Short mmCIF file of C-alpha atoms in Angstrom, two decimals:
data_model
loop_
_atom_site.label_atom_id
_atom_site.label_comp_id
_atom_site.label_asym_id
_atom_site.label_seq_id
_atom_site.Cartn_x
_atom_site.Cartn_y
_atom_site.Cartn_z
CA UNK A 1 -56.59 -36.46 -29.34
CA UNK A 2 -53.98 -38.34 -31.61
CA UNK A 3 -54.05 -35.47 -33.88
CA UNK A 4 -53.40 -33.06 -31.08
CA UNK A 5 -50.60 -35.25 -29.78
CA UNK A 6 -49.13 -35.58 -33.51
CA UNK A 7 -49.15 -31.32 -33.95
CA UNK A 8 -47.14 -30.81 -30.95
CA UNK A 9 -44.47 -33.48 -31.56
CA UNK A 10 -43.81 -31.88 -34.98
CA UNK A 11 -44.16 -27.93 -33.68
CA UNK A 12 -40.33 -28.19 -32.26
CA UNK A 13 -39.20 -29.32 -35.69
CA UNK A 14 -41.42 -26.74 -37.62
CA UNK A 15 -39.73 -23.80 -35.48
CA UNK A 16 -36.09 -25.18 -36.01
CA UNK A 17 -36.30 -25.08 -39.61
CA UNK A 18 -38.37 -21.28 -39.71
CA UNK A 19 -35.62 -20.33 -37.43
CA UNK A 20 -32.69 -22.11 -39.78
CA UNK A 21 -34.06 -19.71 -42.34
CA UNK A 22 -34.35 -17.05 -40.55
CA UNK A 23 -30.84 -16.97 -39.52
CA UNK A 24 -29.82 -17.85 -42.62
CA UNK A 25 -31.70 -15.04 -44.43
CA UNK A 26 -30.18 -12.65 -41.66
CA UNK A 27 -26.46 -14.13 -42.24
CA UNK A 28 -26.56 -12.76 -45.71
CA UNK A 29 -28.06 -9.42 -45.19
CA UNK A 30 -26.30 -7.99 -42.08
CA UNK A 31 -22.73 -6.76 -42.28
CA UNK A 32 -20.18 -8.91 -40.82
CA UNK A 33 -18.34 -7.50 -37.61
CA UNK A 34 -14.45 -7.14 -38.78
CA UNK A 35 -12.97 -8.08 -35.54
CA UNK A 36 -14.79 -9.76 -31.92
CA UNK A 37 -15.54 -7.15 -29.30
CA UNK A 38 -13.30 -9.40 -27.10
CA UNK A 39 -10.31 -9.32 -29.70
CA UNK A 40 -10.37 -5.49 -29.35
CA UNK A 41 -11.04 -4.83 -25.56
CA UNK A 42 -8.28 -7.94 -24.76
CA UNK A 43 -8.18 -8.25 -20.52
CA UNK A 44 -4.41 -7.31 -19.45
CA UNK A 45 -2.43 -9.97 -17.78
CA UNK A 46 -0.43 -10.14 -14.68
CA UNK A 47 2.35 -11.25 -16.66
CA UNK A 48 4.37 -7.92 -16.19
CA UNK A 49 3.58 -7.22 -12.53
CA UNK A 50 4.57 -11.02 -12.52
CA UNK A 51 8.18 -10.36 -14.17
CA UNK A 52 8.92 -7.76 -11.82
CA UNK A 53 8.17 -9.66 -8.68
CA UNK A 54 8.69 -13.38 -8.97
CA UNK A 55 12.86 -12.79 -8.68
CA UNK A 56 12.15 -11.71 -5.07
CA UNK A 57 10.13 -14.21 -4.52
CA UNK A 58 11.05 -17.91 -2.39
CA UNK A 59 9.42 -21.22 -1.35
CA UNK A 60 9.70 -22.11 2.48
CA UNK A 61 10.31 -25.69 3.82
CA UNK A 62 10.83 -26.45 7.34
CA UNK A 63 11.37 -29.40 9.42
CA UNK A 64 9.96 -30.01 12.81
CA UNK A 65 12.61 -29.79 15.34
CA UNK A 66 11.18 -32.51 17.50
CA UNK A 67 11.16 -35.00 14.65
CA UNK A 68 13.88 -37.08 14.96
CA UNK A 69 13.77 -39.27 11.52
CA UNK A 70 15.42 -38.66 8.75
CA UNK A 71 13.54 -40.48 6.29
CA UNK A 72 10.10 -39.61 4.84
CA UNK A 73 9.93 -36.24 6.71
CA UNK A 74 6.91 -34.07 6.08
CA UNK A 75 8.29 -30.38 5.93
CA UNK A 76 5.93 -27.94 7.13
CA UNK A 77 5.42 -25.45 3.72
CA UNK A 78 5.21 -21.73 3.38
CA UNK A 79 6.61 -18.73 1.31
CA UNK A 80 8.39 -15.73 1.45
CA UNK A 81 9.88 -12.87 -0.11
CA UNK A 82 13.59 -11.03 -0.09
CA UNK A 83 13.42 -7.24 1.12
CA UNK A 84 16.73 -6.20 0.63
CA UNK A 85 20.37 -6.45 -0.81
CA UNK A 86 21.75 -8.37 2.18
CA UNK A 87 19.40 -11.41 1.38
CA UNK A 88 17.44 -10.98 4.25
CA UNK A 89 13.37 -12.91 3.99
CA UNK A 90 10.79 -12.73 5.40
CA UNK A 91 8.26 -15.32 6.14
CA UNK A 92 5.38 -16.10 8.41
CA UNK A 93 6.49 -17.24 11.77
CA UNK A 94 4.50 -20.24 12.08
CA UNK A 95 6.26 -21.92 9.26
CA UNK A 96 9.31 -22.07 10.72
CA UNK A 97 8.71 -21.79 14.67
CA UNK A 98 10.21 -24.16 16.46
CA UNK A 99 12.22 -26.03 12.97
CA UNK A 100 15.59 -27.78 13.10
CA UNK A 101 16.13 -26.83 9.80
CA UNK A 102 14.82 -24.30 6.78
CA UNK A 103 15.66 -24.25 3.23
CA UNK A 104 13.97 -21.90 0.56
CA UNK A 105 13.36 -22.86 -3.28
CA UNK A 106 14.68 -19.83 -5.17
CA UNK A 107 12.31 -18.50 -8.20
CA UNK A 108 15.37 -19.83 -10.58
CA UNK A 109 14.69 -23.77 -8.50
CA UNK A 110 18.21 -23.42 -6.65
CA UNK A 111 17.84 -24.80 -3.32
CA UNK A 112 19.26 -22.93 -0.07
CA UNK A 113 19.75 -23.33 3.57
CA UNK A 114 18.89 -20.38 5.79
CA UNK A 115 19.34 -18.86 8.84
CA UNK A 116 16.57 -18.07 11.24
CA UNK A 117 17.51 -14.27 12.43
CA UNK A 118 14.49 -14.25 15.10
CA UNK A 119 10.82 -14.62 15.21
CA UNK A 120 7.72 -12.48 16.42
CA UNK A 121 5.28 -14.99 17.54
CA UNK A 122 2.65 -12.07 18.66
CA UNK A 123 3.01 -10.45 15.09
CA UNK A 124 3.42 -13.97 13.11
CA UNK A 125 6.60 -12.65 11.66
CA UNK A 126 9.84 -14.17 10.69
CA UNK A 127 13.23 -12.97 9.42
CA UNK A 128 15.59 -15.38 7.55
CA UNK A 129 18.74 -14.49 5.71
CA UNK A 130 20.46 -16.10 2.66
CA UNK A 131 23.73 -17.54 2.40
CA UNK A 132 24.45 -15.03 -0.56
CA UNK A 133 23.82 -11.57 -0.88
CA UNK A 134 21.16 -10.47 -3.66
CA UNK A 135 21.59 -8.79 -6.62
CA UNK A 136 18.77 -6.65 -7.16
CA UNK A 137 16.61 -4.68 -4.75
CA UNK A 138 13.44 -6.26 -4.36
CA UNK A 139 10.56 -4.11 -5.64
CA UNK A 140 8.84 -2.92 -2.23
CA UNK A 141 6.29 -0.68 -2.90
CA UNK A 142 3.44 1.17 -0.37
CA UNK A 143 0.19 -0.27 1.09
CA UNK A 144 -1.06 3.20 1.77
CA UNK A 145 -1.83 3.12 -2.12
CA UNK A 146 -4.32 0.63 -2.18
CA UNK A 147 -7.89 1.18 -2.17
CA UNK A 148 -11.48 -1.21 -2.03
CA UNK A 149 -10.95 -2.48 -5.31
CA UNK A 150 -7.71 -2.79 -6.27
CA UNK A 151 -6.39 -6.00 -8.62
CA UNK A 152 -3.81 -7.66 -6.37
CA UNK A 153 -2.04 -11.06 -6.71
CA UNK A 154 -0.87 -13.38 -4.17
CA UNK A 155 2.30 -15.75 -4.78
CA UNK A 156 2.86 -18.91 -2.80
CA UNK A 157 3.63 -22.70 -2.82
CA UNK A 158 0.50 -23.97 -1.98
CA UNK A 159 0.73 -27.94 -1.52
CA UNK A 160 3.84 -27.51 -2.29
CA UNK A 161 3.55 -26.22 -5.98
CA UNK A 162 6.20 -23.82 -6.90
CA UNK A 163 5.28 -19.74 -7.39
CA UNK A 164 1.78 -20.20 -7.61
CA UNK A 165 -0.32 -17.52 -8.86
CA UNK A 166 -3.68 -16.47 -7.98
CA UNK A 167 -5.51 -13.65 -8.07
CA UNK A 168 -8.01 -10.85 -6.50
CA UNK A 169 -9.19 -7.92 -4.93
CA UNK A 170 -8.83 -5.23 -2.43
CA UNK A 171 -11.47 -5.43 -0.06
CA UNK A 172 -10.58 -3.76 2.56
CA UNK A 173 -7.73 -2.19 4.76
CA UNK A 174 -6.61 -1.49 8.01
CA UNK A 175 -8.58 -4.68 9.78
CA UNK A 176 -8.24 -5.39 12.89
CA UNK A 177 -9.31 -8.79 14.80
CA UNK A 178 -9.61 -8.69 18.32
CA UNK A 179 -7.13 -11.77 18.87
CA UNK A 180 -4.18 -10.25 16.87
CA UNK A 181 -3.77 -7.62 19.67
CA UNK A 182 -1.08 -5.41 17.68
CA UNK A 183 -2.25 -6.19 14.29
CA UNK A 184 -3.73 -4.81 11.04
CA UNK A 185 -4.64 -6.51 7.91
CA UNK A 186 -5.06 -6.01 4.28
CA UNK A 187 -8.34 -8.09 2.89
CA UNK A 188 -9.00 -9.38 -0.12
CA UNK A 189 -10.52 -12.38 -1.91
CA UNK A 190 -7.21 -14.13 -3.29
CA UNK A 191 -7.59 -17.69 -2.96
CA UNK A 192 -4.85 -18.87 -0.73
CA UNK A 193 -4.52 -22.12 0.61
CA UNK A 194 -1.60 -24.47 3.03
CA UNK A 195 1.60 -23.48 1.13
CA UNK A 196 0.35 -19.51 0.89
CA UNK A 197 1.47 -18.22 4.20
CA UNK A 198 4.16 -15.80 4.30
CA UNK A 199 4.29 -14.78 0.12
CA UNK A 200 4.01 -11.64 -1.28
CA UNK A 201 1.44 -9.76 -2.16
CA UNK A 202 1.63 -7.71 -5.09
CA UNK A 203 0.48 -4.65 -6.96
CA UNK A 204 -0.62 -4.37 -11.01
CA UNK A 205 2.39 -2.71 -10.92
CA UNK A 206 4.44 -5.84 -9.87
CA UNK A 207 5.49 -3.93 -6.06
CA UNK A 208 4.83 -6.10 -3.02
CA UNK A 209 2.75 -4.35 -0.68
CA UNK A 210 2.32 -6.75 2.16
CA UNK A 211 2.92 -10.26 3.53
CA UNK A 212 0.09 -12.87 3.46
CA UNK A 213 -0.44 -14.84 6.91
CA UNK A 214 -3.80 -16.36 6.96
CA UNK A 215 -7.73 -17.02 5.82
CA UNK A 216 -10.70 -15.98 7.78
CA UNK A 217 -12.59 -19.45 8.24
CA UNK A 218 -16.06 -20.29 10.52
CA UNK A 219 -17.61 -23.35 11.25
CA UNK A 220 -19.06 -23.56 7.83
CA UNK A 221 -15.92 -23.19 6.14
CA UNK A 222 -13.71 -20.56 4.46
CA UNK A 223 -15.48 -17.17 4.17
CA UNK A 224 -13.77 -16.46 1.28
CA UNK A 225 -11.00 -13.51 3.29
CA UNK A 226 -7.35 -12.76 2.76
CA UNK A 227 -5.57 -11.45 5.37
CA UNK A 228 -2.30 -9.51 4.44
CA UNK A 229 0.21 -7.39 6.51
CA UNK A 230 1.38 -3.95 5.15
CA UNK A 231 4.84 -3.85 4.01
CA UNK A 232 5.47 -1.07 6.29
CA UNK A 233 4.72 -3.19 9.52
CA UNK A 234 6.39 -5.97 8.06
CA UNK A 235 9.54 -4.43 7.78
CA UNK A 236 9.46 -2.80 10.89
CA UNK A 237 9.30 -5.75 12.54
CA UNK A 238 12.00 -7.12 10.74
CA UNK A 239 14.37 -4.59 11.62
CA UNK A 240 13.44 -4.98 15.31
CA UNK A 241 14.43 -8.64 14.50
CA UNK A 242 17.60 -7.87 13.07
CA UNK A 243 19.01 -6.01 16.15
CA UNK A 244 20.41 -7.52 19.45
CA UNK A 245 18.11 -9.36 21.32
CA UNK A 246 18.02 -6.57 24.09
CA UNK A 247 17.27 -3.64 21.91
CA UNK A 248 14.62 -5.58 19.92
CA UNK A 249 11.77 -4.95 22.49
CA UNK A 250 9.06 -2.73 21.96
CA UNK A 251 6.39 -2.02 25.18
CA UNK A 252 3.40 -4.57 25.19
CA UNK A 253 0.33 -2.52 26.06
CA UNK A 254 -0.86 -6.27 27.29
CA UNK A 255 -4.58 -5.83 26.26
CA UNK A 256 -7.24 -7.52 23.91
CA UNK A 257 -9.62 -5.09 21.71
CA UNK A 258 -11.93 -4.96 19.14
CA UNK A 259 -13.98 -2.22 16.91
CA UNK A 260 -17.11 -1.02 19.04
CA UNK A 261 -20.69 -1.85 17.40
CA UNK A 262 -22.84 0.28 16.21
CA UNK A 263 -25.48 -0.75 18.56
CA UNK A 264 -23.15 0.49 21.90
CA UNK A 265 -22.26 3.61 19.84
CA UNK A 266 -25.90 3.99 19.42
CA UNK A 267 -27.20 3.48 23.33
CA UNK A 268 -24.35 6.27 24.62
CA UNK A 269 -25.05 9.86 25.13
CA UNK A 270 -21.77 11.12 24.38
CA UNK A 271 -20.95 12.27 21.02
CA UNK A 272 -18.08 9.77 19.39
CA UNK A 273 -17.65 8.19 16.10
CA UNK A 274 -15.59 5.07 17.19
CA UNK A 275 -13.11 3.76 19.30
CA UNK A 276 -11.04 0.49 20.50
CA UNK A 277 -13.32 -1.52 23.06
CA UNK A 278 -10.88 -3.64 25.42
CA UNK A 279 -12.17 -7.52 25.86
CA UNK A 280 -9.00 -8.76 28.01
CA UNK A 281 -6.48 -7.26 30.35
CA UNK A 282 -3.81 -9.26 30.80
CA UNK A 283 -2.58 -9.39 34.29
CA UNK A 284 0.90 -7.68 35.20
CA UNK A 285 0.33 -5.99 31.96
CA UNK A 286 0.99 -1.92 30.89
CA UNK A 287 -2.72 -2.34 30.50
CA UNK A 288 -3.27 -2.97 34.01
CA UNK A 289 -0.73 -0.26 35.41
CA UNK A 290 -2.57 2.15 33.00
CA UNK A 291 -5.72 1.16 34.99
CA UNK A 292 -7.44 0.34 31.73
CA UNK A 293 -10.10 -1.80 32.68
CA UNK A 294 -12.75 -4.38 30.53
CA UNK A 295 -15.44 -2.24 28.95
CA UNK A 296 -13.69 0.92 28.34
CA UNK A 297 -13.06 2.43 24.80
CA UNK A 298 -10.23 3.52 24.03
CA UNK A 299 -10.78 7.30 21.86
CA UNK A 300 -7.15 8.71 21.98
CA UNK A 301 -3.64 7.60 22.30
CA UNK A 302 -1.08 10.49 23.17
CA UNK A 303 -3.73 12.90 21.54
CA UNK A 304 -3.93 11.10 18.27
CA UNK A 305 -8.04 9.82 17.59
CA UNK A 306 -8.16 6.11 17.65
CA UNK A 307 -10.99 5.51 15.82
CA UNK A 308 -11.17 1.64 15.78
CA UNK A 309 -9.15 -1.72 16.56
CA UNK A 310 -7.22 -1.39 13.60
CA UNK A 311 -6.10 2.74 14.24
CA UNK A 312 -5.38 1.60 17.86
CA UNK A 313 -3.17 -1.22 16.67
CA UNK A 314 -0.95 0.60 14.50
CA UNK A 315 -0.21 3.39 17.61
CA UNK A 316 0.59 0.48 19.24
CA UNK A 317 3.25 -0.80 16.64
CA UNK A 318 4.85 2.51 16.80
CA UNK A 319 5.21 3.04 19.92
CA UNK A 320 8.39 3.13 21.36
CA UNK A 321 7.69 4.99 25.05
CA UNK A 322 6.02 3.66 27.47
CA UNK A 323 6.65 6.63 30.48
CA UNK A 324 4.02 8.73 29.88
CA UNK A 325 1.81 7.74 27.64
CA UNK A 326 -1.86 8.92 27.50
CA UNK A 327 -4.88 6.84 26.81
CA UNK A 328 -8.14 8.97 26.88
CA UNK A 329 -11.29 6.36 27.35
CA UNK A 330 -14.79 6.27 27.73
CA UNK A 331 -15.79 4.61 31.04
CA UNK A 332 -19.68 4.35 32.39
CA UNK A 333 -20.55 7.65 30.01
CA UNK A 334 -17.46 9.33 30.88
CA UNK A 335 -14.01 10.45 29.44
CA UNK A 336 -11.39 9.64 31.82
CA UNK A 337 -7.81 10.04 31.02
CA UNK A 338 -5.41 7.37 32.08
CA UNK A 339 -1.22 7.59 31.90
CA UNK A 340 1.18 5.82 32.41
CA UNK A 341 4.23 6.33 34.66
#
């Protein structure tokens, strides 16, 4: 037993030197790589999509407007970005609804009091504008581009630390969350945390392509989502924002939707792909003129296919029109056609 017990304590040592040698013996005989496969295939940086963006590029602080001291305030912390000449930025409304007073932290650390043009509460969009015009136009680019997979980067001030960088990926576009109403999003996986909401997010090619507003988060915790809006919408809402208060409305369809499953799709008769289920009809709403009722799907608006929440919700953000519009639905089986008048 002892002598079994004595074998096995010196086996480990007995392989470590066999194997010394046998590296050893192999470290002279094999040719020597010139250069590390990681040395030759180097990763590219953000650094230049960085360069191109960061100018553009602001911290948001605002203070509560209800808070009365003056010493030891908390300011409430977002970002932003410039989107034109004018020094005009936009930011996500809830960082600066309802604030006495906003500055922004420029990308060069100057320090700058703005003005709060107006707010869209319902599309968690704000437009600010700087006491100075800016030099160079900012480099907006298209969210149309981007596909599942895409490298994007998200700039903020998260906790308050200035131009923050992280990282991700494309995961999706053109989501749509049933308590957004007229709202699509951009997903990816960029970590984003307090600080985040209202930066840029930007291409490999250093053009921002949308706004970030918010995580997707459960009872669990974070799942891990980053919701961004397209350029596009974002600056169509901020040049409704920029007009006179009475030409800055846009009709409120006054309804609550969501994608249909694919276990409804797959109990109906009728042949459809998709469509906008309504949850909520708001009362003295378009919706309810329309006659659009809980349970229907919405297929087309004005003859264009909606085939989900998020191809409803960008109709919606175009539309301009109420008189007259068409929404075709399907009701108990059926396709009724509803208008308005």
């Amino acid at each position: 037993m002892l002598r079994s017990v004595g074998a096995l304590a010196y086996a480990p040592m007995l392989a470590l030197v066999f194997a010394l040698g046998f590296v050893s013996a192999c470290a002279h005989s094999a040719p020597q790589p010139t250069s590390t496969p990681l040395a030759s295939a180097a990763l590219p940086g953000f650094g230049p999509a960085l360069a191109r963006s960061l100018p553009a590029t602001v911290g948001v602080y605002a203070l509560e407007a209800d808070d009365a001291s003056t010493t030891g305030e908390v300011p409430r912390i977002g970002a932003g970005f410039v989107i034109d000449r004018l020094g005009h930025v936009v930011t996500a409304s809830h960082v600066v609804a309802r604030a006495r007073r906003v500055v922004v932290r420029l990308d060069d650390r100057r320090v700058l009091p703005v003005r709060v043009v107006g707010i869209d509460e319902d599309a968690d969009i704000a437009l600010l504008a700087l006491p100075v015009e800016w030099p160079h136009a900012p480099p907006l680019g298209r969210s149309t581009a981007l596909r599942a997979g895409d490298w994007v980067i998200a700039v903020g001030e998260p906790y308050g630390l200035r131009s923050s960088v992280s990282a991700g990926i494309v995961g999706g576009t053109g989501r749509h969350f049933v308590e957004d109403r007229e709202a699509v999003f951009i997903q990816s996986d960029i970590a984003m945390n307090p600080g985040n909401s209202g930066g840029p997010l930007i291409t490999l090619a250093g053009d921002i392509v949308g706004m970030n507003t918010r995580t997707v988060a459960s009872p669990y915790g974070s799942g891990g989502l980053c919701l961004s809006m397209p350029i596009e919408l974002v600056l169509q809402i901020a040049d409704e924002l920029r007009r006179p208060a009475g030409q800055r409305e846009r009709p409120r369809l006054g309804a609550f939707f969501e994608d249909v499953s694919p276990m409804v799709l797959a109990t109906w008769d009728a042949a459809i792909e998709g469509g906008a289920a309504v949850t909520t009809v708001l009362p003295e709403s378009l919706a309810e003129q329309a006659d659009l009722r809980v349970g229907d799907v919405i297929v087309a608006m004005n003859g264009q296919a909606v085939e989900d929440g998020g191809a409803l919700a960008q109709r919606l953000l175009l539309w301009r029109k109420a008189s007259g519009t068409r929404f075709d639905v399907m009701r108990a089986g059926q396709r009724v056609t509803l208008e308005l008048r």
